[in-house]
Every structure is written in C-alpha cells, then in structure tokens.
PDB file of C-alpha atoms in Angstrom:
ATOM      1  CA  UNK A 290       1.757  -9.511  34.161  1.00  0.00           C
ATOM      2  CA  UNK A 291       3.074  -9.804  30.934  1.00  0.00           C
ATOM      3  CA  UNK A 292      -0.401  -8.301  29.335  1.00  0.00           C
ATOM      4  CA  UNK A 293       0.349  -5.372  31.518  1.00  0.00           C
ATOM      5  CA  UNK A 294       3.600  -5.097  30.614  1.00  0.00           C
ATOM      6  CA  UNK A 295       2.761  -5.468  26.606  1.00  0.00           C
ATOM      7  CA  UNK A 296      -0.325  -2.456  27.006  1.00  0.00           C
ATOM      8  CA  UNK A 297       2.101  -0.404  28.792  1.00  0.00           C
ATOM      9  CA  UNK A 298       4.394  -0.654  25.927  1.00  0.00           C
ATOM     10  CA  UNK A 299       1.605   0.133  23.314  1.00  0.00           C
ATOM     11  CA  UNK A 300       0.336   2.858  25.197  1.00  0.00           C
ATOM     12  CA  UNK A 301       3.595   4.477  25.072  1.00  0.00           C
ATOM     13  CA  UNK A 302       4.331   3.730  21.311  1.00  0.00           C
ATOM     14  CA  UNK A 303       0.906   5.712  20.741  1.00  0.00           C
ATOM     15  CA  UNK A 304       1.480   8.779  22.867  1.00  0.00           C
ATOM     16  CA  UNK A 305       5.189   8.639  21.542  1.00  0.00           C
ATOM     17  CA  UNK A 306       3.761   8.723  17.942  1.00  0.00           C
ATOM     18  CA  UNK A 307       1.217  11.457  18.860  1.00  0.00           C
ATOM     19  CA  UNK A 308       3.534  13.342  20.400  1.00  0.00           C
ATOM     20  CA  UNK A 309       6.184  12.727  17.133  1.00  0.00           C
ATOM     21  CA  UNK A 310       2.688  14.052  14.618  1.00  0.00           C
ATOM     22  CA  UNK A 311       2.250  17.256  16.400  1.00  0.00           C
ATOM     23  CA  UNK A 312       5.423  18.373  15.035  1.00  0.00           C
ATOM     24  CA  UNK A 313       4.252  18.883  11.638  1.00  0.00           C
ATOM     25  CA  UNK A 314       2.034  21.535  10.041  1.00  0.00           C
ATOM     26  CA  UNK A 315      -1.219  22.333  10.725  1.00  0.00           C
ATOM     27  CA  UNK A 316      -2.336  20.901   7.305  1.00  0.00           C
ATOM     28  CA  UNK A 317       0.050  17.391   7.779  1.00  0.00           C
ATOM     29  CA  UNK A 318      -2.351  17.160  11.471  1.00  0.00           C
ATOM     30  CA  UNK A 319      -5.170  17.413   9.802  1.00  0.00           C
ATOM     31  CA  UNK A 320      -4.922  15.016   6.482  1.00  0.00           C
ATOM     32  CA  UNK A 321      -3.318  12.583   9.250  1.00  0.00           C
ATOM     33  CA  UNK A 322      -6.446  13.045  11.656  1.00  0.00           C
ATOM     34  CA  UNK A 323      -9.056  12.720   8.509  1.00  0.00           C
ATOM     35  CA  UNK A 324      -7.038   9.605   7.434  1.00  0.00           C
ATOM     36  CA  UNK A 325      -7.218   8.098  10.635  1.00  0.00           C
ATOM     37  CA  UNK A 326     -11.062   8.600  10.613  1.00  0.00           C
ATOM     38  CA  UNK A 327     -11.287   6.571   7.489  1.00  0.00           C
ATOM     39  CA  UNK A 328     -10.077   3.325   8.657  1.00  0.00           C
ATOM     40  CA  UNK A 329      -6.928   1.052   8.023  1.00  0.00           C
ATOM     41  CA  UNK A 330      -7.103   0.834   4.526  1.00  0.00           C
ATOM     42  CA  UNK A 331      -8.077   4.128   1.974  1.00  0.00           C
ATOM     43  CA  UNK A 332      -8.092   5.296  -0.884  1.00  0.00           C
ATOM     44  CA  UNK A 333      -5.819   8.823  -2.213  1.00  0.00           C
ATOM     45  CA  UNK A 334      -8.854   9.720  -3.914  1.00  0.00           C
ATOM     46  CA  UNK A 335     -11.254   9.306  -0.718  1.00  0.00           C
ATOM     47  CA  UNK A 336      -8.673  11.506   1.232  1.00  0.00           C
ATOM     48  CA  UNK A 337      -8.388  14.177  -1.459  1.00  0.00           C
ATOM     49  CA  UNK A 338     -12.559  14.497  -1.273  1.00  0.00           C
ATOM     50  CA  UNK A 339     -12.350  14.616   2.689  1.00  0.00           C
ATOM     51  CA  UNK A 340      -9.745  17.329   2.567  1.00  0.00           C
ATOM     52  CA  UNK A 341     -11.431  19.224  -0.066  1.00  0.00           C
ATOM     53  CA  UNK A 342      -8.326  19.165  -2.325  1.00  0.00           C
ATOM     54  CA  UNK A 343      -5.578  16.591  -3.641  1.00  0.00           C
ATOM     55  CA  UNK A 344      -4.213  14.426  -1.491  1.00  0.00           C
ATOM     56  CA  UNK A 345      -0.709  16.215  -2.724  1.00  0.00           C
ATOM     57  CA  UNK A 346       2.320  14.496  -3.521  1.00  0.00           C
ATOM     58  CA  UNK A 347       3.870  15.913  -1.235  1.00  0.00           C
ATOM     59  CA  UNK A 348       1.720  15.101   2.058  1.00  0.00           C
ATOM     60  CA  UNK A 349       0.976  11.432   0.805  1.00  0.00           C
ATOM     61  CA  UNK A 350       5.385  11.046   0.400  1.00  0.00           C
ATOM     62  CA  UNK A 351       5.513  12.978   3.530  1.00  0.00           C
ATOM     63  CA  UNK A 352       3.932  10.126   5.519  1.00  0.00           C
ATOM     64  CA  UNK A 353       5.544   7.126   3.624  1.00  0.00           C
ATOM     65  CA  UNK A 354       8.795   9.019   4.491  1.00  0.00           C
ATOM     66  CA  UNK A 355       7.559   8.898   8.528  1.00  0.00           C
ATOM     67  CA  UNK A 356       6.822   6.019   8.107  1.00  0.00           C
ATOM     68  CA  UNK A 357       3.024   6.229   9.005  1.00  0.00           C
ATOM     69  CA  UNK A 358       1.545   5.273   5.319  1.00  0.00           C
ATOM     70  CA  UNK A 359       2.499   2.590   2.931  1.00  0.00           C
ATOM     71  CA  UNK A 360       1.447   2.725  -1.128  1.00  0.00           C
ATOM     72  CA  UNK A 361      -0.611  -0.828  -1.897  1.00  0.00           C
ATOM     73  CA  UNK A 362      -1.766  -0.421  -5.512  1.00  0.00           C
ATOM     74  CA  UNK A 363      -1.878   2.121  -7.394  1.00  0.00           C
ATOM     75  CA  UNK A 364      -3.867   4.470  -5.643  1.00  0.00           C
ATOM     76  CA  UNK A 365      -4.329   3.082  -2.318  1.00  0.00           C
ATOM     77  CA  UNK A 366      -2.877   3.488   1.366  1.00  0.00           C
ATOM     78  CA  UNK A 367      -2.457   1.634   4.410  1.00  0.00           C
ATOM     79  CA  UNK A 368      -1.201   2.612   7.665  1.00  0.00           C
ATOM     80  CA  UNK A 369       2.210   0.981   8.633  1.00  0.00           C
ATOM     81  CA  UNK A 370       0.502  -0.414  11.868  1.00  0.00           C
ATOM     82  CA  UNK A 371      -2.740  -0.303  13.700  1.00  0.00           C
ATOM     83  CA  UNK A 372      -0.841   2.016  16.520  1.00  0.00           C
ATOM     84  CA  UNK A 373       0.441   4.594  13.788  1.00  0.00           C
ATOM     85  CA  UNK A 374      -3.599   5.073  13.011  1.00  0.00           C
ATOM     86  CA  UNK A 375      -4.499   5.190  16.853  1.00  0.00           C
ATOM     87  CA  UNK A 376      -1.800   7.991  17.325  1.00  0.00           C
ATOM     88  CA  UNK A 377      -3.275  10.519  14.248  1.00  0.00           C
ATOM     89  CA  UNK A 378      -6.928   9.597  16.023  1.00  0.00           C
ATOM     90  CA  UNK A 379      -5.431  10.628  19.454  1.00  0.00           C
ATOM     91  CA  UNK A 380      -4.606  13.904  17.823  1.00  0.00           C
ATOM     92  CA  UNK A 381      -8.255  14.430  17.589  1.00  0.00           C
ATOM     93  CA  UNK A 382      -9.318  16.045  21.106  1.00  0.00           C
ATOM     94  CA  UNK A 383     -11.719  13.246  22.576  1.00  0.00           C
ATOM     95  CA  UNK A 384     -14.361  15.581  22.709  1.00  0.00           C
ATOM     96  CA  UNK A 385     -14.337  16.658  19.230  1.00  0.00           C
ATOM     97  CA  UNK A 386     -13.951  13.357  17.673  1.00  0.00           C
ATOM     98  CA  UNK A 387     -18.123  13.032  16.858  1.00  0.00           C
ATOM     99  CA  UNK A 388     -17.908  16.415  15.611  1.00  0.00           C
ATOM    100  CA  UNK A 389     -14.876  15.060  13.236  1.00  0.00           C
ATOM    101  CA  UNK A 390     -16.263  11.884  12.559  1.00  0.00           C
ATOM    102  CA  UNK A 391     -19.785  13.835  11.093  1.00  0.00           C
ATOM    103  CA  UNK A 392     -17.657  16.312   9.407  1.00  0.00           C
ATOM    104  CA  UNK A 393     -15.797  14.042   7.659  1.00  0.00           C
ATOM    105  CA  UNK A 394     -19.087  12.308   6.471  1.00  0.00           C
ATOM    106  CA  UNK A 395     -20.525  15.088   5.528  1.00  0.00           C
ATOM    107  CA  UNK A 396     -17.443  16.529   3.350  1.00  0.00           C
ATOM    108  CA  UNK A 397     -18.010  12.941   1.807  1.00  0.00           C
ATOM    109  CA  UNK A 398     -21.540  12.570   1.096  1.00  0.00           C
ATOM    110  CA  UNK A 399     -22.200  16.572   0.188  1.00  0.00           C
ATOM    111  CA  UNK A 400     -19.911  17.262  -2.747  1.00  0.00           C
ATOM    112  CA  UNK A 401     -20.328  13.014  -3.681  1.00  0.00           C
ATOM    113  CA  UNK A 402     -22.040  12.602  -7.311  1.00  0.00           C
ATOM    114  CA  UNK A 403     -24.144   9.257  -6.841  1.00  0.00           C
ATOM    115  CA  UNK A 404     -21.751   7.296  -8.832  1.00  0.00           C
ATOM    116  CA  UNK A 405     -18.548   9.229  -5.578  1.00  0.00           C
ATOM    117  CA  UNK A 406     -21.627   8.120  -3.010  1.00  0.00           C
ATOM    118  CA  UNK A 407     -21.826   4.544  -4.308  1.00  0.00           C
ATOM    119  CA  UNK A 408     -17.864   4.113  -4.166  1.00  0.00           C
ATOM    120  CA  UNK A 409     -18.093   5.560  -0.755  1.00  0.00           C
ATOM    121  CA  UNK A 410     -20.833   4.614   0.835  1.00  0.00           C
ATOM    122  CA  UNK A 411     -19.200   2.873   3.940  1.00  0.00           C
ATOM    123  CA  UNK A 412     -16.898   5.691   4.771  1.00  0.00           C
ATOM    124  CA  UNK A 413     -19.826   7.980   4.300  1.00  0.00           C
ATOM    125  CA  UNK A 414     -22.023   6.184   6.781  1.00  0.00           C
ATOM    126  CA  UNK A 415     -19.434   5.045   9.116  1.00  0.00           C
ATOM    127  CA  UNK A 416     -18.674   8.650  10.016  1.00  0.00           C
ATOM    128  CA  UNK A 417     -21.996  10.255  10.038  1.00  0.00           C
ATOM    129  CA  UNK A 418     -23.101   7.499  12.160  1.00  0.00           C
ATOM    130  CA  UNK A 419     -20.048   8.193  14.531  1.00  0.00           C
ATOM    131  CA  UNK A 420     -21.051  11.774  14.530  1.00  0.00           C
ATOM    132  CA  UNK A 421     -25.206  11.406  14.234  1.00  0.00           C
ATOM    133  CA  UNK A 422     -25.964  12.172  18.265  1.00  0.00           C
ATOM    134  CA  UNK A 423     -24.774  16.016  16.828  1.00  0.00           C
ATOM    135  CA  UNK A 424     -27.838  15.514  14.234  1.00  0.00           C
ATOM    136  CA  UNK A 425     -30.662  17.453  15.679  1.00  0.00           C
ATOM    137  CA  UNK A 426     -32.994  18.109  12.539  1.00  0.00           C
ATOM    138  CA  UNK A 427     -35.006  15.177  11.777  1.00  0.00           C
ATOM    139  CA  UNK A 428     -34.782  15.473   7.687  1.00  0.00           C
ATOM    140  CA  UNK A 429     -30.685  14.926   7.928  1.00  0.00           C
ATOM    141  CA  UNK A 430     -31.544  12.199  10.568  1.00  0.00           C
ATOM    142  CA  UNK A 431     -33.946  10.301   7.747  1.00  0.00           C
ATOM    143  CA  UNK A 432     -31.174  11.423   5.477  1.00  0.00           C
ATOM    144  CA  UNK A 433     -28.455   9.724   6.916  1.00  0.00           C
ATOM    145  CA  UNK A 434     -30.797   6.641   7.590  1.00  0.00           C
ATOM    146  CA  UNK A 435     -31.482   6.322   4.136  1.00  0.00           C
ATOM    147  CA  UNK A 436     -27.987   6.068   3.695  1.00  0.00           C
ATOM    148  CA  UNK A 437     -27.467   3.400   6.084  1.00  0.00           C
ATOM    149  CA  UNK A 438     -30.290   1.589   3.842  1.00  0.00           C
ATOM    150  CA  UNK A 439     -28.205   1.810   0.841  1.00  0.00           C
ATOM    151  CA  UNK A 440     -24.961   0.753   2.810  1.00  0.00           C
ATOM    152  CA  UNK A 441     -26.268  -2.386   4.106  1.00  0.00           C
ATOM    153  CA  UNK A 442     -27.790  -3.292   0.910  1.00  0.00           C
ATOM    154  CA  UNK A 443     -24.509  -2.937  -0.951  1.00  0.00           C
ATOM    155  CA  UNK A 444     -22.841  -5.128   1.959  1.00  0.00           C
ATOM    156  CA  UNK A 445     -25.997  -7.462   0.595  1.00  0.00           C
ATOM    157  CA  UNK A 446     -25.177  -7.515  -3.158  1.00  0.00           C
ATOM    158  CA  UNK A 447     -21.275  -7.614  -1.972  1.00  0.00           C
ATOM    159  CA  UNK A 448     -21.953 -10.859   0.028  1.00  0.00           C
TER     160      UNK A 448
END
C-alpha cells in the first residue's frame, strides 16, 4: 500500500513539474527537453552542440534558479533530482521521443570533429540508437553501427 501510495506521489511531482516547464519559452522547452535526452549528468558544452548554439548564461541560470539544474565543476550540470529530468522528457510527446532521441544524435555526431565525436561518443550513440528504428537507409544504419563499435571499445579501454 505504501508503494502505491509513494508512485502516486511521484507521479504527481512529475506531471506537477511538467506542467510548471511548459510555462517557459519555446527555446527554455526545448534546451530542457534536449537536456533531458542526455542523461543525469552533462556537460554545458554537449548542450550548446545539441542546441546548435551556447548553452547561454542566461538559460543555464534560468534552470539553477528553478531549481531543475545544479553547477558540479566547472562546466558541468546535473539535474536536481531524477523526477526534475523525467518531467523535461515528459515534455517530449511520447510519440516523438525516437524522432528526438535520433535528432539529438545526429546534431551530435554531424557537426562533431573526431576529437567532439571521441568526447561524445556515448551521448552520440545512446540517442541514435534510441532513435535508429527511424533509420531506413542501410549506409546510416552501418554508420551508426560503426559507431556503436567505437563506443564499446572506449567503454573497453575505460574499464
């Protein structure tokens, strides 16, 4: 009973927070719904590439100030909780979120020097895999499998 009780509650924190995001500008939605795609933990510099432009001052302060981002490092974010990064993804329509998820990779891995596609290899792959049923044309398939390659043998030389 108490489980039930505890998912009702974080249900309602998410859809509270989702609701709470929609408020801001178009652009705000959008850097919040491409950070949410790139995990718990990113990078300003990461963000900046997906969005095509700096991560601004401004946005980056505008989410500490609600409370969604925190600053660890220098250059480095991390959202305030797990349910704070579940209520950006929400703001993604369900059925446009492999259609995000590939776009995001793609922004990544297309305007990446090798040295950008090293750094961000796992964000790279993690969406494009996310997004690769929407991959109809077998030499971006073999592309983005090639990628995988070089992801898992980084998580090799990591380990």
């Amino acid at each position: 009973l108490n489980t039930i009780r505890l998912e009702t509650i974080q249900d309602d924190v998410v859809s509270h927070m989702t609701k709470q995001m929609t408020r801001f500008p178009k652009d705000t939605r959008f850097g919040l719904m491409m950070a949410a795609c790139l995990g718990r933990k990113f990078n300003s510099t990461v963000l900046a590439k997906a969005l095509k432009e700096d991560a601004s001052n401004s946005f980056m302060q505008t989410c500490i100030d609600s409370g969604f981002f925190q600053l660890v490092g220098t250059d480095d974010y991390m959202w305030q909780h797990d349910q704070v990064q579940q209520a950006a993804y929400e703001l993604i329509p369900p059925h446009r979120q492999n259609n995000f998820h590939l776009l995001l990779g793609t922004r990544l891995y297309l305007d990446a020097t090798d040295e950008d596609v090293e750094e961000m290899i796992f964000f790279i792959v993690d969406n494009m895999n996310k997004g690769e049923k929407l991959i109809s044309e077998t030499d971006k398939r073999m592309e983005v499998a090639k990628l995988n390659l070089q992801a898992g043998e980084r998580a090799l030389s990591m380990s």
